[in-house]
Amino acid sequence: MYEEVLTTEDFSTICRTCLIQYDAETLLDIQGIYLLSGEVKLMDILMKYTTIEESETYPQHICTHCLVRTEEAYTFFEKCNESNAILSQITESVIKEMETEDRVDVSNLRAKVKTKQSLKL
């Protein structure tokens, strides 16, 4: 919890994500930042992975420390999602293969039963 009291007058000099006060010149405009070589908008990342929403009434800046941490977190979460998708594909493939083998086994059993039945006749 923050011991000092923040007011809306401080909004031009605090980071939206950590609420630390900086010189206004060292803060970056939260709306104009794209990460990963311009692929992803910072605000989209914040809204996807946090409870932060776009709001003109809240601080509109981010410090460089939080910016770096956001990019690292985004990269980590995307890698986790990518890894999970690969694992899902692998397990789905194995399950389909097992189902196919089970169908083949059932077909072979039916053929053997028919053969034995015809031999008895």
mmCIF file with all atom_site columns, C-alpha atoms in Angstrom:
data_model
loop_
_atom_site.group_PDB
_atom_site.id
_atom_site.type_symbol
_atom_site.label_atom_id
_atom_site.label_alt_id
_atom_site.label_comp_id
_atom_site.label_asym_id
_atom_site.label_entity_id
_atom_site.label_seq_id
_atom_site.pdbx_PDB_ins_code
_atom_site.Cartn_x
_atom_site.Cartn_y
_atom_site.Cartn_z
_atom_site.occupancy
_atom_site.B_iso_or_equiv
_atom_site.pdbx_formal_charge
_atom_site.auth_seq_id
_atom_site.auth_comp_id
_atom_site.auth_asym_id
_atom_site.auth_atom_id
_atom_site.pdbx_PDB_model_num
ATOM 1   C CA . MET A 1 1   ? 0.000   0.000   0.000   1.00 0.00 ? 1   MET A CA 1
ATOM 2   C CA . TYR A 1 2   ? 1.203   3.486   -0.777  1.00 0.00 ? 2   TYR A CA 1
ATOM 3   C CA . GLU A 1 3   ? 1.818   5.699   2.219   1.00 0.00 ? 3   GLU A CA 1
ATOM 4   C CA . GLU A 1 4   ? 1.747   8.935   0.303   1.00 0.00 ? 4   GLU A CA 1
ATOM 5   C CA . VAL A 1 5   ? -1.546  10.165  -0.987  1.00 0.00 ? 5   VAL A CA 1
ATOM 6   C CA . LEU A 1 6   ? -1.926  10.448  -4.739  1.00 0.00 ? 6   LEU A CA 1
ATOM 7   C CA . THR A 1 7   ? -4.221  12.954  -6.335  1.00 0.00 ? 7   THR A CA 1
ATOM 8   C CA . THR A 1 8   ? -5.330  13.482  -9.905  1.00 0.00 ? 8   THR A CA 1
ATOM 9   C CA . GLU A 1 9   ? -2.803  16.323  -10.050 1.00 0.00 ? 9   GLU A CA 1
ATOM 10  C CA . ASP A 1 10  ? -0.068  13.670  -9.826  1.00 0.00 ? 10  ASP A CA 1
ATOM 11  C CA . PHE A 1 11  ? -1.367  11.726  -12.820 1.00 0.00 ? 11  PHE A CA 1
ATOM 12  C CA . SER A 1 12  ? 0.933   13.481  -15.290 1.00 0.00 ? 12  SER A CA 1
ATOM 13  C CA . THR A 1 13  ? 4.015   12.347  -13.366 1.00 0.00 ? 13  THR A CA 1
ATOM 14  C CA . ILE A 1 14  ? 3.187   8.802   -12.247 1.00 0.00 ? 14  ILE A CA 1
ATOM 15  C CA . CYS A 1 15  ? 3.436   5.459   -13.987 1.00 0.00 ? 15  CYS A CA 1
ATOM 16  C CA . ARG A 1 16  ? 0.040   3.914   -14.701 1.00 0.00 ? 16  ARG A CA 1
ATOM 17  C CA . THR A 1 17  ? 1.229   0.442   -13.728 1.00 0.00 ? 17  THR A CA 1
ATOM 18  C CA . CYS A 1 18  ? 3.398   0.958   -10.622 1.00 0.00 ? 18  CYS A CA 1
ATOM 19  C CA . LEU A 1 19  ? 2.206   4.405   -9.450  1.00 0.00 ? 19  LEU A CA 1
ATOM 20  C CA . ILE A 1 20  ? 5.768   5.576   -8.858  1.00 0.00 ? 20  ILE A CA 1
ATOM 21  C CA . GLN A 1 21  ? 6.303   9.268   -9.472  1.00 0.00 ? 21  GLN A CA 1
ATOM 22  C CA . TYR A 1 22  ? 8.900   10.287  -12.071 1.00 0.00 ? 22  TYR A CA 1
ATOM 23  C CA . ASP A 1 23  ? 9.924   13.408  -13.922 1.00 0.00 ? 23  ASP A CA 1
ATOM 24  C CA . ALA A 1 24  ? 7.368   13.808  -16.679 1.00 0.00 ? 24  ALA A CA 1
ATOM 25  C CA . GLU A 1 25  ? 10.178  13.724  -19.272 1.00 0.00 ? 25  GLU A CA 1
ATOM 26  C CA . THR A 1 26  ? 11.196  10.179  -18.292 1.00 0.00 ? 26  THR A CA 1
ATOM 27  C CA . LEU A 1 27  ? 7.718   8.687   -18.665 1.00 0.00 ? 27  LEU A CA 1
ATOM 28  C CA . LEU A 1 28  ? 6.399   7.293   -21.941 1.00 0.00 ? 28  LEU A CA 1
ATOM 29  C CA . ASP A 1 29  ? 2.919   7.832   -23.388 1.00 0.00 ? 29  ASP A CA 1
ATOM 30  C CA . ILE A 1 30  ? 1.071   4.582   -22.750 1.00 0.00 ? 30  ILE A CA 1
ATOM 31  C CA . GLN A 1 31  ? -1.128  4.937   -25.856 1.00 0.00 ? 31  GLN A CA 1
ATOM 32  C CA . GLY A 1 32  ? 1.622   5.267   -28.447 1.00 0.00 ? 32  GLY A CA 1
ATOM 33  C CA . ILE A 1 33  ? 3.772   2.295   -27.530 1.00 0.00 ? 33  ILE A CA 1
ATOM 34  C CA . TYR A 1 34  ? 4.074   -0.868  -29.593 1.00 0.00 ? 34  TYR A CA 1
ATOM 35  C CA . LEU A 1 35  ? 6.224   -3.776  -28.443 1.00 0.00 ? 35  LEU A CA 1
ATOM 36  C CA . LEU A 1 36  ? 8.064   -6.577  -30.215 1.00 0.00 ? 36  LEU A CA 1
ATOM 37  C CA . SER A 1 37  ? 9.144   -4.534  -33.222 1.00 0.00 ? 37  SER A CA 1
ATOM 38  C CA . GLY A 1 38  ? 5.762   -2.860  -33.515 1.00 0.00 ? 38  GLY A CA 1
ATOM 39  C CA . GLU A 1 39  ? 3.736   -6.072  -33.560 1.00 0.00 ? 39  GLU A CA 1
ATOM 40  C CA . VAL A 1 40  ? 1.664   -5.553  -30.416 1.00 0.00 ? 40  VAL A CA 1
ATOM 41  C CA . LYS A 1 41  ? 0.161   -2.465  -28.830 1.00 0.00 ? 41  LYS A CA 1
ATOM 42  C CA . LEU A 1 42  ? 1.163   -2.032  -25.184 1.00 0.00 ? 42  LEU A CA 1
ATOM 43  C CA . MET A 1 43  ? -2.361  -1.126  -24.113 1.00 0.00 ? 43  MET A CA 1
ATOM 44  C CA . ASP A 1 44  ? -3.699  -4.332  -25.721 1.00 0.00 ? 44  ASP A CA 1
ATOM 45  C CA . ILE A 1 45  ? -1.252  -6.394  -23.654 1.00 0.00 ? 45  ILE A CA 1
ATOM 46  C CA . LEU A 1 46  ? -2.158  -4.603  -20.440 1.00 0.00 ? 46  LEU A CA 1
ATOM 47  C CA . MET A 1 47  ? -5.875  -5.069  -21.057 1.00 0.00 ? 47  MET A CA 1
ATOM 48  C CA . LYS A 1 48  ? -5.451  -8.752  -21.937 1.00 0.00 ? 48  LYS A CA 1
ATOM 49  C CA . TYR A 1 49  ? -3.347  -9.782  -18.947 1.00 0.00 ? 49  TYR A CA 1
ATOM 50  C CA . THR A 1 50  ? -4.405  -7.303  -16.241 1.00 0.00 ? 50  THR A CA 1
ATOM 51  C CA . THR A 1 51  ? -7.488  -5.457  -15.085 1.00 0.00 ? 51  THR A CA 1
ATOM 52  C CA . ILE A 1 52  ? -6.183  -2.230  -16.641 1.00 0.00 ? 52  ILE A CA 1
ATOM 53  C CA . GLU A 1 53  ? -8.599  -0.645  -19.096 1.00 0.00 ? 53  GLU A CA 1
ATOM 54  C CA . GLU A 1 54  ? -8.254  2.338   -21.383 1.00 0.00 ? 54  GLU A CA 1
ATOM 55  C CA . SER A 1 55  ? -9.330  5.426   -19.503 1.00 0.00 ? 55  SER A CA 1
ATOM 56  C CA . GLU A 1 56  ? -8.579  9.052   -20.208 1.00 0.00 ? 56  GLU A CA 1
ATOM 57  C CA . THR A 1 57  ? -9.139  9.854   -16.541 1.00 0.00 ? 57  THR A CA 1
ATOM 58  C CA . TYR A 1 58  ? -6.256  7.617   -15.343 1.00 0.00 ? 58  TYR A CA 1
ATOM 59  C CA . PRO A 1 59  ? -2.527  8.293   -15.755 1.00 0.00 ? 59  PRO A CA 1
ATOM 60  C CA . GLN A 1 60  ? -1.443  8.016   -19.389 1.00 0.00 ? 60  GLN A CA 1
ATOM 61  C CA . HIS A 1 61  ? 2.223   7.157   -18.862 1.00 0.00 ? 61  HIS A CA 1
ATOM 62  C CA . ILE A 1 62  ? 4.417   4.168   -18.116 1.00 0.00 ? 62  ILE A CA 1
ATOM 63  C CA . CYS A 1 63  ? 7.963   4.045   -16.775 1.00 0.00 ? 63  CYS A CA 1
ATOM 64  C CA . THR A 1 64  ? 10.714  2.208   -18.655 1.00 0.00 ? 64  THR A CA 1
ATOM 65  C CA . HIS A 1 65  ? 11.030  -0.387  -15.876 1.00 0.00 ? 65  HIS A CA 1
ATOM 66  C CA . CYS A 1 66  ? 7.358   -1.386  -16.177 1.00 0.00 ? 66  CYS A CA 1
ATOM 67  C CA . LEU A 1 67  ? 7.580   -1.299  -19.965 1.00 0.00 ? 67  LEU A CA 1
ATOM 68  C CA . VAL A 1 68  ? 10.433  -3.828  -19.940 1.00 0.00 ? 68  VAL A CA 1
ATOM 69  C CA . ARG A 1 69  ? 8.629   -6.018  -17.411 1.00 0.00 ? 69  ARG A CA 1
ATOM 70  C CA . THR A 1 70  ? 5.444   -5.934  -19.503 1.00 0.00 ? 70  THR A CA 1
ATOM 71  C CA . GLU A 1 71  ? 7.286   -7.047  -22.628 1.00 0.00 ? 71  GLU A CA 1
ATOM 72  C CA . GLU A 1 72  ? 9.018   -9.853  -20.708 1.00 0.00 ? 72  GLU A CA 1
ATOM 73  C CA . ALA A 1 73  ? 5.729   -11.016 -19.196 1.00 0.00 ? 73  ALA A CA 1
ATOM 74  C CA . TYR A 1 74  ? 3.981   -10.913 -22.574 1.00 0.00 ? 74  TYR A CA 1
ATOM 75  C CA . THR A 1 75  ? 6.763   -12.932 -24.188 1.00 0.00 ? 75  THR A CA 1
ATOM 76  C CA . PHE A 1 76  ? 6.573   -15.469 -21.345 1.00 0.00 ? 76  PHE A CA 1
ATOM 77  C CA . PHE A 1 77  ? 2.779   -15.847 -21.541 1.00 0.00 ? 77  PHE A CA 1
ATOM 78  C CA . GLU A 1 78  ? 2.843   -16.178 -25.322 1.00 0.00 ? 78  GLU A CA 1
ATOM 79  C CA . LYS A 1 79  ? 5.548   -18.871 -25.065 1.00 0.00 ? 79  LYS A CA 1
ATOM 80  C CA . CYS A 1 80  ? 3.413   -20.716 -22.486 1.00 0.00 ? 80  CYS A CA 1
ATOM 81  C CA . ASN A 1 81  ? 0.387   -20.549 -24.805 1.00 0.00 ? 81  ASN A CA 1
ATOM 82  C CA . GLU A 1 82  ? 2.456   -21.720 -27.778 1.00 0.00 ? 82  GLU A CA 1
ATOM 83  C CA . SER A 1 83  ? 3.906   -24.622 -25.766 1.00 0.00 ? 83  SER A CA 1
ATOM 84  C CA . ASN A 1 84  ? 0.462   -25.633 -24.558 1.00 0.00 ? 84  ASN A CA 1
ATOM 85  C CA . ALA A 1 85  ? -0.874  -25.611 -28.120 1.00 0.00 ? 85  ALA A CA 1
ATOM 86  C CA . ILE A 1 86  ? 1.974   -27.880 -29.239 1.00 0.00 ? 86  ILE A CA 1
ATOM 87  C CA . LEU A 1 87  ? 1.341   -30.272 -26.343 1.00 0.00 ? 87  LEU A CA 1
ATOM 88  C CA . SER A 1 88  ? -2.362  -30.352 -27.200 1.00 0.00 ? 88  SER A CA 1
ATOM 89  C CA . GLN A 1 89  ? -1.569  -31.213 -30.819 1.00 0.00 ? 89  GLN A CA 1
ATOM 90  C CA . ILE A 1 90  ? 0.756   -34.012 -29.732 1.00 0.00 ? 90  ILE A CA 1
ATOM 91  C CA . THR A 1 91  ? -1.748  -35.553 -27.329 1.00 0.00 ? 91  THR A CA 1
ATOM 92  C CA . GLU A 1 92  ? -4.606  -35.216 -29.824 1.00 0.00 ? 92  GLU A CA 1
ATOM 93  C CA . SER A 1 93  ? -2.467  -36.965 -32.413 1.00 0.00 ? 93  SER A CA 1
ATOM 94  C CA . VAL A 1 94  ? -1.678  -39.816 -30.021 1.00 0.00 ? 94  VAL A CA 1
ATOM 95  C CA . ILE A 1 95  ? -5.349  -40.155 -29.032 1.00 0.00 ? 95  ILE A CA 1
ATOM 96  C CA . LYS A 1 96  ? -6.440  -40.294 -32.693 1.00 0.00 ? 96  LYS A CA 1
ATOM 97  C CA . GLU A 1 97  ? -3.748  -42.866 -33.398 1.00 0.00 ? 97  GLU A CA 1
ATOM 98  C CA . MET A 1 98  ? -4.917  -45.001 -30.469 1.00 0.00 ? 98  MET A CA 1
ATOM 99  C CA . GLU A 1 99  ? -8.545  -44.714 -31.599 1.00 0.00 ? 99  GLU A CA 1
ATOM 100 C CA . THR A 1 100 ? -7.535  -45.815 -35.096 1.00 0.00 ? 100 THR A CA 1
ATOM 101 C CA . GLU A 1 101 ? -5.605  -48.772 -33.675 1.00 0.00 ? 101 GLU A CA 1
ATOM 102 C CA . ASP A 1 102 ? -8.623  -49.718 -31.550 1.00 0.00 ? 102 ASP A CA 1
ATOM 103 C CA . ARG A 1 103 ? -10.862 -49.627 -34.641 1.00 0.00 ? 103 ARG A CA 1
ATOM 104 C CA . VAL A 1 104 ? -8.410  -51.796 -36.544 1.00 0.00 ? 104 VAL A CA 1
ATOM 105 C CA . ASP A 1 105 ? -8.256  -54.257 -33.632 1.00 0.00 ? 105 ASP A CA 1
ATOM 106 C CA . VAL A 1 106 ? -12.056 -54.454 -33.499 1.00 0.00 ? 106 VAL A CA 1
ATOM 107 C CA . SER A 1 107 ? -12.204 -54.999 -37.262 1.00 0.00 ? 107 SER A CA 1
ATOM 108 C CA . ASN A 1 108 ? -9.590  -57.757 -36.998 1.00 0.00 ? 108 ASN A CA 1
ATOM 109 C CA . LEU A 1 109 ? -11.527 -59.409 -34.178 1.00 0.00 ? 109 LEU A CA 1
ATOM 110 C CA . ARG A 1 110 ? -14.730 -59.354 -36.223 1.00 0.00 ? 110 ARG A CA 1
ATOM 111 C CA . ALA A 1 111 ? -12.919 -60.889 -39.176 1.00 0.00 ? 111 ALA A CA 1
ATOM 112 C CA . LYS A 1 112 ? -11.458 -63.634 -36.962 1.00 0.00 ? 112 LYS A CA 1
ATOM 113 C CA . VAL A 1 113 ? -14.856 -64.361 -35.427 1.00 0.00 ? 113 VAL A CA 1
ATOM 114 C CA . LYS A 1 114 ? -16.436 -64.620 -38.892 1.00 0.00 ? 114 LYS A CA 1
ATOM 115 C CA . THR A 1 115 ? -13.638 -66.901 -40.035 1.00 0.00 ? 115 THR A CA 1
ATOM 116 C CA . LYS A 1 116 ? -14.049 -69.193 -37.028 1.00 0.00 ? 116 LYS A CA 1
ATOM 117 C CA . GLN A 1 117 ? -17.811 -69.230 -37.476 1.00 0.00 ? 117 GLN A CA 1
ATOM 118 C CA . SER A 1 118 ? -17.492 -70.162 -41.128 1.00 0.00 ? 118 SER A CA 1
ATOM 119 C CA . LEU A 1 119 ? -14.988 -72.909 -40.264 1.00 0.00 ? 119 LEU A CA 1
ATOM 120 C CA . LYS A 1 120 ? -17.472 -74.441 -37.815 1.00 0.00 ? 120 LYS A CA 1
ATOM 121 C CA . LEU A 1 121 ? -20.172 -74.535 -40.442 1.00 0.00 ? 121 LEU A CA 1
#
